[in-house]
Amino acid sequence: EIGISKEEALEALQVVRQACHGDAARTAEGSGTTRKCTALELLEEEQAQGFIITFCSALDNILGGGVQLTKITEICGAPGVGKTQLCMQLAVDVQIPECFGGVAGEAVFIDTEGSFMVDRVVDIATACVQHCQLIAEAHQEEDHLKALETFCLESILSHIYYFRCRDYIELLAQVYLLPDFLSEHSKVRLVIVDGIAFPFRHDFEDLSLRTRLLNGLAQQLIIIANDHKSAVVLTNQMTTRVGQSQSILVPALGESWGHAATVRLIFHWDNSRRLATLYKSPSQKESTIPYHITSHGFRDVQPPAVTQNAEGTEMNPRKRARREEEK
Amino acid sequence: MDWDQFDLNPKVIAALKKADIKSIKEILNFSGADLQRLMKLSSADIQCLLKTVSHMLRRNSMLTALQLYQDKDHLTSQHQKLSLGCSVLDNLLKGGIPLVGITELAGESSAGKTQISLQLCLCVQYPYKYGGLESGAVYICTEDVFPSKRLQQLIDQQHKLRADIPAEIIQKIKFGNSIFVEHAADLDTFHNCVTKRISLLLTRGMVRLVVIDSIAALFRCEFGVSDSVMKARYLQTFGAQLHSLSTRFRTPIMCINQTLQILKVQPFFYGYFPVTRADNRVLPALGITWANQLLMRLMVSRISQPEQSSGVASHHPGSVRTLRVVFAPHLPPSSCYYTVKLEGVKGIK
């Protein structure tokens, strides 16, 4: 094609191949090259991966520390339960400086439903900065104060890269472009797709095409998570599965999609309480914890106020607390 | 599609033409492996092709959250909302109805849903400075006849409701002329209405509010128990069409929904997650399929007797209602009281 003979072409290829091998030998990682290492090395590497905290310690605990980098975490739930709230919280929390226990990263937010409300992100970011300021005041360490000089509302907002995708074609195109974007913005440690189901749940006469496209998407996201040492967080809808005796709610997009995420969380209601169930995880056991959404963002549920005992006489609150601890 | 104008390898262009691929959308509809098979090209070539066409589709699509926040332009800013015409109600909603997305207003009959919707049809016509969108509204009736008499009453009393707006501005607006009423009692008529009539009105800039009164009525008779898959498909298709129109034209879609009584609360079963907070024993109709399409859900209800005898409600016997935010990405669950007066819907502090 470029007008050289076959022999010259082969020679050029050999030179290039040798140069590639040389590079691979020098760097420890290279996408597309294989590398032998022991399971111990892999374990150590995995444990060294950062976590993005959620500000709900109960949720962080059942996740093993928080939302893990290099993994895909899926949040499923009915409308209004708090999936987008957690995504907005994570887009702020990923930016927490290292001296405060964060990963000092940036975030990509891909919005397919139009539910990203920047005023809400401002509330969450402001509360996060205040939280760090309180820590800095308590500890009075120099690196805390220095970090706070650049960790402020404008800086947080400027490091959330927002993409609005109006249908599945735009979403697919955006994901094809992500690797290059992440190479240019190497501090990104979190990619959010809110939500993955919305664009794929209408318009598809051919469900097998949908499955193929979703599989391709999942594969690309897995590669992105690994190559760029980022957490990928997806939100999914719930759908009704009609059973023999009763219908149940299950995550949307079908059985095969269930394999895409490494970690699956299901958010749901119990009367007026919000609960998060860790439904799938390679390392943590399945558990359910309550969470709360305040004006500051995603948080733990405060312990309930002390109540009267069964006999109806009010106990001294402090006495009561000690009793509980003794149990 | 003229592939020659793209920055692509000639052999890729040749393969595109040979496979008779005519658009970017068509390319992206194939998975990487499908494309390789179809065009008989290497994986590297296909990756390059996918990136190039994706770039064509999505260049300049990024904004930072800071840019979104600082955008003061009333034509594109997220801060802009459609006012409800009452400062108490607007405060509950932090400004009013968001411009992009489907907002649902659910409630029992005679709770005030139609009243609020009619009021919105007037509010949308005011200048931006007064919380309007300087445009008309289209009102789709699926069940009852359009309440024209009530609309006329509201128009006549606008000066009383909107004391914040100078009288000359109110007098200049010919409210009735900019409210387009459509009737659609079945799904096919509704589908035509949305895809043709509403599209046209939006394209011409004649309306910037769509009210559907009610969405539940369309689905009540036509689907039996065994048609749930069909019903879900219709709901998703309509939801997607409305959502798409709303996004394209930055126009709020207000869907009125009815409610159902829950007779029995289902026990928690492993894998069974309750659909919504069942604390009121009243659920909006159409289930989770429809709820998944919504940006914001509001519920209106009449106040129960014990609540009515205390404080606020006692001053306005008989006509006090509650407006509740059930979910919204930017609002906490909250509520306020309101009454329906001759001049319209007014919140009570």
XYZ file of C-alpha atoms in Angstrom:
676
model
C 0.000 0.000 0.000
C 2.775 2.468 0.786
C 4.684 1.301 -2.237
C 7.438 -0.912 -0.796
C 8.224 -4.527 -1.575
C 7.117 -7.445 0.569
C 10.651 -8.057 1.902
C 11.062 -4.451 2.966
C 7.704 -4.589 4.707
C 8.671 -7.716 6.646
C 11.933 -6.104 7.694
C 10.110 -3.002 8.921
C 7.723 -5.164 10.942
C 10.598 -7.040 12.576
C 12.315 -3.848 13.647
C 9.096 -2.537 15.136
C 8.416 -5.825 16.904
C 11.825 -5.866 18.520
C 11.405 -2.327 19.722
C 8.047 -3.273 21.269
C 9.534 -6.236 23.081
C 12.279 -4.034 24.413
C 9.724 -1.613 25.774
C 7.689 -4.394 27.335
C 10.711 -5.769 29.107
C 11.487 -2.399 30.608
C 8.012 -1.474 31.865
C 6.216 -3.720 34.285
C 2.845 -3.345 32.581
C 1.747 -2.931 29.034
C -1.712 -3.412 27.726
C -1.855 -6.294 25.332
C 1.323 -7.960 26.615
C 1.141 -10.863 28.995
C 3.091 -11.009 32.171
C 3.744 -13.879 34.511
C 3.376 -13.271 38.207
C 2.317 -15.163 41.283
C -1.053 -15.070 42.988
C 0.643 -13.462 45.981
C 1.823 -10.587 43.846
C -1.699 -10.157 42.517
C -3.142 -10.178 46.032
C -0.683 -7.578 47.223
C -1.434 -5.458 44.203
C -5.159 -5.729 44.804
C -4.890 -4.822 48.460
C -2.862 -1.795 47.550
C -5.615 -0.561 45.282
C -7.338 2.468 46.585
C -10.914 2.778 47.694
C -13.216 5.717 47.195
C -15.120 6.296 50.403
C -18.849 6.910 50.285
C -19.154 8.863 53.582
C -21.500 6.153 54.799
C -19.179 4.085 56.969
C -21.600 1.170 57.094
C -21.553 0.950 53.307
C -17.782 1.377 53.151
C -17.448 -1.472 55.649
C -19.511 -3.995 53.749
C -17.652 -3.056 50.580
C -14.339 -3.713 52.282
C -13.254 -0.074 52.439
C -15.307 1.710 49.816
C -15.787 1.635 46.061
C -12.716 -0.142 44.776
C -10.483 1.088 41.959
C -9.998 -1.205 38.934
C -13.396 -2.809 39.552
C -16.858 -2.275 38.142
C -19.481 -1.582 40.795
C -23.146 -1.634 39.823
C -25.859 0.076 41.853
C -29.381 -1.179 41.190
C -32.574 0.208 42.637
C -36.034 1.636 42.119
C -36.428 5.305 41.165
C -35.793 7.746 43.976
C -33.886 5.364 46.237
C -30.571 7.195 45.981
C -28.484 5.789 43.131
C -27.750 9.161 41.539
C -27.131 10.655 44.994
C -24.378 8.106 45.641
C -22.879 8.768 42.205
C -22.726 12.506 42.867
C -21.198 11.817 46.292
C -18.527 9.581 44.754
C -17.713 12.179 42.078
C -16.810 14.499 44.946
C -15.194 11.908 47.249
C -12.787 10.638 44.591
C -11.161 14.071 44.756
C -10.415 14.029 48.482
C -6.675 14.635 48.950
C -4.471 11.753 50.068
C -3.692 13.306 53.418
C -7.393 13.049 54.268
C -7.560 9.426 53.203
C -8.720 9.958 49.627
C -7.302 9.009 46.245
C -6.897 12.573 44.934
C -8.464 11.694 41.607
C -10.862 13.250 39.120
C -14.205 11.997 37.847
C -15.985 11.376 34.555
C -19.795 11.521 34.814
C -21.744 10.133 31.880
C -25.413 11.065 32.283
C -28.026 9.293 30.151
C -31.137 10.398 32.010
C -30.505 14.067 32.684
C -30.604 13.576 36.436
C -27.272 15.250 37.218
C -28.284 18.434 39.038
C -25.262 20.603 39.582
C -26.820 22.508 42.499
C -27.027 19.257 44.406
C -23.372 18.504 43.647
C -22.529 21.943 45.051
C -24.247 21.021 48.357
C -22.379 17.729 48.518
C -19.016 19.264 47.629
C -19.419 22.098 50.135
C -20.199 19.606 52.910
C -17.176 17.497 51.956
C -14.832 20.483 52.095
C -16.254 21.468 55.485
C -15.697 17.930 56.723
C -12.030 18.107 55.684
C -11.694 21.545 57.236
C -12.904 20.158 60.558
C -10.307 17.397 60.389
C -7.590 19.931 59.558
C -8.605 22.121 62.506
C -8.506 19.164 64.861
C -5.108 17.869 63.759
C -3.361 21.081 62.739
C -0.969 19.320 60.350
C 0.746 21.236 57.603
C -0.089 18.913 54.719
C -3.784 19.127 55.654
C -3.742 22.903 55.469
C -1.777 22.870 52.249
C -4.188 20.409 50.634
C -7.151 22.584 51.623
C -5.706 25.470 49.640
C -6.549 23.634 46.428
C -9.426 21.437 47.636
C -12.320 23.860 47.327
C -15.712 24.058 45.609
C -14.482 25.468 42.280
C -11.676 22.967 42.048
C -13.986 20.048 42.780
C -16.530 21.148 40.197
C -13.864 21.762 37.579
C -12.613 18.172 37.905
C -15.932 16.499 37.249
C -16.042 15.910 33.499
C -19.677 15.728 32.441
C -20.994 14.028 29.316
C -24.668 13.927 28.389
C -25.628 10.984 26.174
C -29.157 11.082 24.819
C -29.399 7.577 23.360
C -27.460 4.341 23.282
C -25.539 5.321 20.137
C -24.151 8.406 21.858
C -23.308 6.298 24.895
C -21.464 3.695 22.839
C -19.557 6.401 20.992
C -18.608 8.101 24.254
C -17.249 4.872 25.698
C -15.137 4.249 22.565
C -13.606 7.661 23.143
C -13.000 7.171 26.869
C -9.584 5.478 26.710
C -8.105 8.440 24.823
C -9.826 10.900 27.148
C -8.458 9.106 30.191
C -4.970 9.092 28.722
C -5.200 12.837 28.334
C -6.725 13.257 31.807
C -4.575 10.823 33.699
C -5.804 11.870 37.122
C -9.285 10.453 36.532
C -9.947 7.655 39.015
C -13.698 7.277 38.630
C -15.973 6.766 35.647
C -19.699 6.924 36.336
C -22.448 5.910 33.919
C -25.826 7.026 35.309
C -27.758 4.961 34.160
C -26.748 2.182 31.930
C -30.252 0.762 31.507
C -32.214 3.806 30.403
C -30.918 4.039 26.818
C -31.051 0.282 26.270
C -34.578 -0.446 27.431
C -36.603 0.718 24.475
C -35.980 0.728 20.754
C -34.566 -2.798 20.686
C -36.564 -5.210 18.594
C -33.534 -7.450 18.430
C -32.648 -8.414 21.991
C -29.639 -10.440 20.915
C -28.161 -7.296 19.382
C -28.727 -5.540 22.694
C -26.923 -8.354 24.501
C -23.977 -8.158 22.091
C -23.719 -4.398 22.444
C -23.953 -4.592 26.237
C -21.298 -7.304 26.332
C -19.005 -5.154 24.211
C -19.651 -2.209 26.499
C -18.905 -4.287 29.595
C -15.634 -5.531 28.119
C -14.505 -2.033 27.275
C -15.352 -0.782 30.752
C -13.416 -3.653 32.355
C -10.376 -2.756 30.272
C -10.744 0.935 31.118
C -11.042 0.160 34.832
C -7.863 -1.878 34.732
C -5.696 0.134 32.373
C -6.463 3.449 34.007
C -6.624 2.179 37.578
C -10.119 3.632 37.923
C -13.338 2.623 39.571
C -16.248 2.258 37.175
C -19.664 2.813 38.744
C -22.861 2.034 36.841
C -26.467 2.541 37.898
C -29.161 0.154 36.748
C -32.941 0.101 36.964
C -35.140 -2.582 38.458
C -37.717 -4.491 36.503
C -40.497 -6.869 37.412
C -39.998 -10.554 36.844
C -43.307 -12.337 36.871
C -43.122 -15.543 38.880
C -45.602 -18.351 39.421
C -46.944 -17.135 42.739
C -45.661 -13.584 42.922
C -43.673 -11.062 40.961
C -40.293 -9.957 42.142
C -38.082 -7.016 41.329
C -34.770 -7.820 39.715
C -32.047 -5.694 38.119
C -32.821 -4.791 34.521
C -30.929 -5.735 31.347
C -31.171 -9.471 31.764
C -29.174 -12.399 33.063
C -26.043 -12.007 30.956
C -25.627 -8.394 32.033
C -25.474 -9.648 35.609
C -21.945 -10.862 34.921
C -20.642 -7.491 33.831
C -20.085 -5.944 37.225
C -17.691 -7.296 39.816
C -19.645 -5.818 42.680
C -23.404 -5.420 42.710
C -25.294 -3.315 45.223
C -29.053 -3.237 45.447
C -30.667 -0.213 47.064
C -34.208 -0.682 48.302
C -36.871 0.453 50.735
C -38.123 -1.089 53.936
C -41.140 1.091 54.734
C -39.432 4.460 55.014
C -35.907 3.177 55.648
C -33.360 3.040 52.861
C -31.292 -0.118 52.735
C -28.285 -1.207 50.708
C -27.649 -4.881 50.098
C -24.299 -6.103 48.847
C -25.562 -8.718 46.480
C -22.429 -9.779 44.651
C -18.777 -9.407 45.536
C -15.693 -11.534 44.984
C -14.342 -10.934 48.449
C -17.030 -9.606 50.781
C -20.022 -11.455 52.122
C -23.588 -10.537 51.317
C -24.998 -8.080 53.839
C -27.533 -5.310 54.226
C -27.026 -1.959 55.894
C -29.193 1.140 56.293
C -28.141 4.472 54.783
C -29.446 7.993 54.808
C -29.482 10.890 52.399
C -29.132 14.285 54.014
C -28.698 17.772 52.658
C -24.942 17.086 52.854
C -25.150 13.950 50.776
C -24.879 10.221 51.300
C -24.452 9.318 54.960
C -24.869 6.759 57.725
C -28.110 6.484 59.590
C -27.777 8.173 62.975
C -28.257 5.745 65.851
C -31.855 5.912 67.064
C -32.670 8.154 70.036
C -32.941 6.490 73.412
C -36.509 5.362 74.169
C -38.408 4.304 77.260
C -38.031 0.731 78.416
C -40.842 -1.800 78.412
C -42.114 -0.887 81.892
C -42.729 2.665 80.806
C -40.315 4.421 83.173
C -37.722 6.559 81.514
C -34.171 5.404 82.038
C -31.196 7.645 82.462
C -29.906 7.883 78.887
C -26.268 7.430 79.831
C -27.019 4.412 81.945
C -28.913 2.916 79.083
C -26.033 3.317 76.658
C -23.603 1.554 78.978
C -26.038 -1.325 79.370
C -26.108 -1.780 75.606
C -22.329 -1.886 75.365
C -22.122 -4.566 78.015
C -24.278 -6.892 75.976
C -23.035 9.250 3.844
C -19.953 10.359 1.999
C -17.229 8.289 3.620
C -14.509 9.896 1.540
C -14.664 13.064 3.599
C -13.711 11.154 6.740
C -10.155 10.817 7.937
C -10.036 7.087 7.312
C -7.713 4.588 5.744
C -8.739 4.101 2.057
C -9.179 0.377 2.522
C -11.565 1.016 5.395
C -13.564 3.409 3.230
C -13.681 0.800 0.485
C -14.873 -1.837 2.949
C -17.608 0.521 4.227
C -18.899 1.090 0.746
C -18.733 -2.578 -0.102
C -20.690 -3.561 3.007
C -23.250 -0.893 2.085
C -23.009 0.865 5.421
C -24.704 4.235 5.172
C -24.425 6.002 8.501
C -22.452 6.394 11.710
C -25.413 5.033 13.609
C -25.278 1.865 11.552
C -21.611 1.341 12.359
C -22.117 1.835 16.074
C -25.011 -0.606 16.016
C -22.569 -3.375 15.329
C -20.316 -4.815 17.992
C -16.574 -4.808 17.253
C -16.601 -8.485 16.397
C -19.609 -8.125 14.083
C -17.850 -5.331 12.221
C -14.705 -7.358 11.784
C -16.699 -10.175 10.247
C -18.785 -7.890 8.088
C -16.007 -5.723 6.719
C -13.253 -8.318 6.766
C -10.812 -5.958 8.422
C -8.396 -6.413 11.281
C -9.266 -5.612 14.873
C -6.918 -2.624 14.860
C -8.580 -1.169 11.771
C -12.000 -1.599 13.333
C -10.913 0.074 16.571
C -9.580 2.975 14.576
C -12.825 3.226 12.593
C -14.939 3.149 15.748
C -12.871 5.873 17.361
C -12.998 8.073 14.291
C -16.767 7.891 13.864
C -17.309 8.269 17.623
C -15.203 11.388 17.517
C -17.311 12.781 14.673
C -20.442 12.191 16.695
C -19.191 13.378 20.046
C -16.579 16.080 19.625
C -17.104 19.061 21.947
C -19.458 17.088 24.129
C -17.666 17.615 27.401
C -18.524 20.157 30.050
C -17.093 20.411 33.516
C -19.498 20.634 36.442
C -18.072 24.104 37.052
C -19.171 25.239 33.605
C -22.639 23.842 34.274
C -22.760 25.716 37.560
C -21.553 29.036 36.206
C -23.756 28.999 33.123
C -25.877 32.090 33.562
C -27.414 31.925 30.100
C -31.147 31.527 30.631
C -31.413 29.489 27.481
C -29.120 26.671 28.595
C -28.667 27.004 32.340
C -29.618 24.207 34.708
C -30.725 26.822 37.206
C -33.712 27.743 35.109
C -37.045 26.217 36.060
C -40.695 26.747 35.177
C -42.386 28.571 38.031
C -45.697 27.304 39.428
C -46.927 30.848 39.926
C -46.720 30.736 43.704
C -43.601 31.457 45.732
C -44.405 28.878 48.432
C -44.757 26.078 45.897
C -41.704 27.285 43.993
C -39.673 27.201 47.197
C -40.667 23.603 47.803
C -39.365 22.739 44.345
C -36.325 25.039 44.545
C -37.525 27.194 41.705
C -40.180 25.153 39.954
C -40.415 22.378 37.391
C -37.087 21.365 35.772
C -37.035 22.080 32.044
C -35.624 18.774 30.882
C -37.301 15.546 31.928
C -40.685 14.118 32.758
C -42.324 15.329 35.959
C -45.203 13.307 37.285
C -48.054 14.689 39.339
C -49.952 11.816 40.938
C -52.873 11.829 43.319
C -56.428 10.827 44.056
C -59.232 12.453 42.164
C -60.110 16.069 42.999
C -56.852 16.552 44.845
C -55.924 19.407 42.525
C -53.845 17.879 39.746
C -55.771 19.504 36.925
C -55.781 22.829 38.786
C -51.993 22.817 39.070
C -51.604 21.840 35.411
C -53.911 24.608 34.198
C -51.980 27.064 36.303
C -48.732 25.918 34.703
C -50.237 26.504 31.247
C -50.630 30.141 32.194
C -47.304 30.471 34.007
C -45.337 29.258 30.985
C -46.545 32.232 28.967
C -44.951 34.909 31.124
C -41.491 36.380 30.469
C -38.398 34.532 31.748
C -37.960 37.181 34.393
C -41.235 36.071 36.026
C -40.437 32.377 35.896
C -42.131 31.680 32.564
C -40.755 30.466 29.247
C -42.402 33.028 26.953
C -44.237 30.339 25.060
C -47.459 28.347 24.985
C -48.557 24.947 26.208
C -50.126 21.847 24.748
C -52.654 20.051 26.916
C -53.532 16.478 26.022
C -56.789 15.207 27.504
C -57.111 11.451 27.569
C -60.203 11.128 29.628
C -62.320 14.135 30.523
C -63.225 17.082 28.426
C -60.858 20.025 28.718
C -62.032 22.327 31.529
C -62.320 25.506 29.425
C -64.633 27.268 31.826
C -62.183 26.866 34.666
C -59.349 28.005 32.419
C -61.273 31.174 31.632
C -61.827 31.827 35.338
C -58.101 31.461 35.960
C -57.256 33.789 33.075
C -59.637 36.428 34.395
C -58.093 36.227 37.851
C -54.420 36.221 36.857
C -53.849 39.713 38.164
C -54.907 38.481 41.586
C -52.740 35.366 41.577
C -49.693 37.055 40.085
C -49.582 40.258 42.060
C -45.843 40.196 41.477
C -46.303 40.957 37.763
C -47.212 44.440 36.463
C -50.809 44.608 35.194
C -49.845 45.805 31.704
C -47.798 42.689 31.094
C -50.648 40.429 32.174
C -53.139 42.279 29.987
C -50.946 42.006 26.902
C -50.847 38.215 26.928
C -53.620 36.394 25.102
C -53.510 33.297 27.246
C -56.192 31.316 25.483
C -54.467 31.601 22.112
C -51.354 29.824 23.255
C -52.918 26.797 24.887
C -53.362 23.986 22.394
C -55.804 21.314 23.478
C -55.611 17.800 22.079
C -57.792 14.838 22.824
C -56.399 11.307 22.698
C -58.437 8.548 24.273
C -56.487 5.567 23.015
C -52.866 4.620 22.469
C -52.762 4.989 18.704
C -54.249 8.467 18.775
C -51.853 9.367 21.573
C -48.895 8.040 19.620
C -49.846 10.142 16.606
C -50.363 13.157 18.781
C -46.919 12.871 20.318
C -44.979 12.055 17.192
C -46.700 14.481 14.853
C -48.673 17.213 16.520
C -46.531 17.891 19.573
C -43.323 17.601 17.571
C -44.603 20.221 15.186
C -45.660 22.656 17.897
C -42.287 22.252 19.593
C -40.296 22.638 16.392
C -42.104 25.869 15.640
C -41.366 27.160 19.112
C -45.042 27.645 19.837
C -45.082 25.650 23.050
C -42.692 24.998 25.884
C -44.855 22.891 28.133
C -46.591 19.593 27.481
C -49.280 18.405 29.889
C -50.753 14.918 29.671
C -53.954 14.520 31.674
C -53.777 11.679 32.446
C -51.268 9.032 31.425
C -52.958 6.348 33.513
C -56.260 6.606 31.653
C -54.557 5.554 28.411
C -53.552 2.241 29.900
C -56.507 1.422 32.060
C -58.808 -0.386 29.690
C -56.592 -1.627 26.964
C -54.426 -4.112 28.788
C -55.451 -7.235 30.606
C -53.336 -9.021 33.164
C -51.533 -11.133 30.581
C -50.568 -8.127 28.498
C -48.069 -6.808 31.000
C -45.138 -7.214 28.606
C -46.980 -5.287 25.906
C -47.984 -2.595 28.358
C -44.420 -2.252 29.597
C -43.185 -1.864 26.054
C -45.700 0.909 25.314
C -44.803 2.699 28.525
C -41.113 2.531 27.741
C -41.595 3.701 24.179
C -43.785 6.643 25.170
C -41.486 7.490 28.017
C -38.496 7.501 25.697
C -40.296 9.607 23.067
C -41.419 12.178 25.613
C -37.980 12.220 27.201
C -36.362 12.756 23.835
C -38.687 15.661 22.962
C -38.079 17.177 26.368
C -34.304 16.996 25.917
C -34.303 18.297 22.352
C -36.521 21.293 23.060
C -35.720 21.899 26.741
C -39.416 21.587 27.469
C -40.911 20.195 30.661
C -43.354 17.336 30.286
C -45.938 17.158 33.044
C -47.716 13.813 33.285
C -50.729 13.462 35.523
C -51.132 10.032 37.041
C -53.763 8.412 39.166
C -53.195 6.455 42.336
C -54.172 3.011 43.524
C -54.921 1.836 47.024
C -52.623 -0.886 48.297
C -54.792 -3.421 50.026
C -52.047 -5.584 51.384
C -48.373 -4.841 51.944
C -46.238 -7.657 50.535
C -43.902 -9.371 52.978
C -40.192 -8.954 52.407
C -38.982 -11.893 50.393
C -35.401 -12.553 49.438
C -35.033 -10.889 46.096
C -38.277 -9.006 46.441
C -37.756 -5.337 46.955
C -40.733 -3.073 47.589
C -41.412 -0.719 44.718
C -41.893 2.494 46.622
C -42.275 3.672 50.152
C -45.603 2.127 50.991
C -46.245 4.347 53.985
C -49.377 5.943 52.624
C -50.933 2.786 51.270
C -51.454 4.742 48.096
C -49.306 4.042 45.051
C -49.117 5.877 41.755
C -50.457 3.744 38.934
C -48.479 2.136 36.112
C -45.815 0.555 38.285
C -42.071 0.654 38.180
C -41.827 0.618 34.385
C -43.352 4.079 34.264
C -41.564 5.304 37.407
C -38.229 4.500 35.735
C -38.989 7.117 33.055
C -39.454 9.962 35.508
C -37.106 12.681 36.627
C -39.356 13.860 39.417
C -42.464 12.516 41.132
C -44.876 14.760 43.007
C -47.966 13.631 44.856
C -51.002 15.620 45.857
C -53.551 14.526 48.401
C -56.381 15.790 50.480
C -55.528 16.103 54.125
C -56.882 13.477 56.509
C -59.273 14.643 59.247
C -56.917 14.651 62.303
C -54.371 16.782 60.450
C -57.037 19.196 59.380
C -58.080 20.138 62.888
C -54.623 21.380 63.857
C -52.902 24.665 63.063
C -52.550 25.610 59.454
C -55.307 23.598 57.944
C -57.999 24.877 60.292
C -57.997 28.286 58.625
C -58.983 26.886 55.288
C -61.541 24.222 56.024
C -62.377 21.706 53.376
C -60.006 22.725 50.635
C -56.513 22.207 51.974
C -54.282 19.851 50.047
C -50.746 18.545 50.432
C -48.122 18.699 47.716
C -45.355 16.220 48.395
C -42.025 15.637 46.668
C -41.708 11.844 46.484
C -38.416 11.820 44.608
C -36.230 14.204 42.657
C -32.465 14.229 42.156
C -32.151 17.732 43.563
C -34.838 17.782 46.284
C -35.264 16.050 49.621
C -38.603 14.331 50.331
C -40.662 17.259 51.596
C -44.117 18.699 51.413
C -46.233 21.772 51.826
C -49.910 22.642 52.072
C -51.886 24.505 49.458
C -55.438 25.575 48.707
C -57.381 25.855 45.511
C -58.951 29.277 45.233
C -60.869 31.045 42.495
C -57.659 32.575 41.167
C -55.726 29.353 41.303
C -53.476 27.185 43.425
C -51.684 28.892 46.294
C -49.262 27.417 48.789
C -49.701 27.965 52.496
C -46.608 28.849 54.493
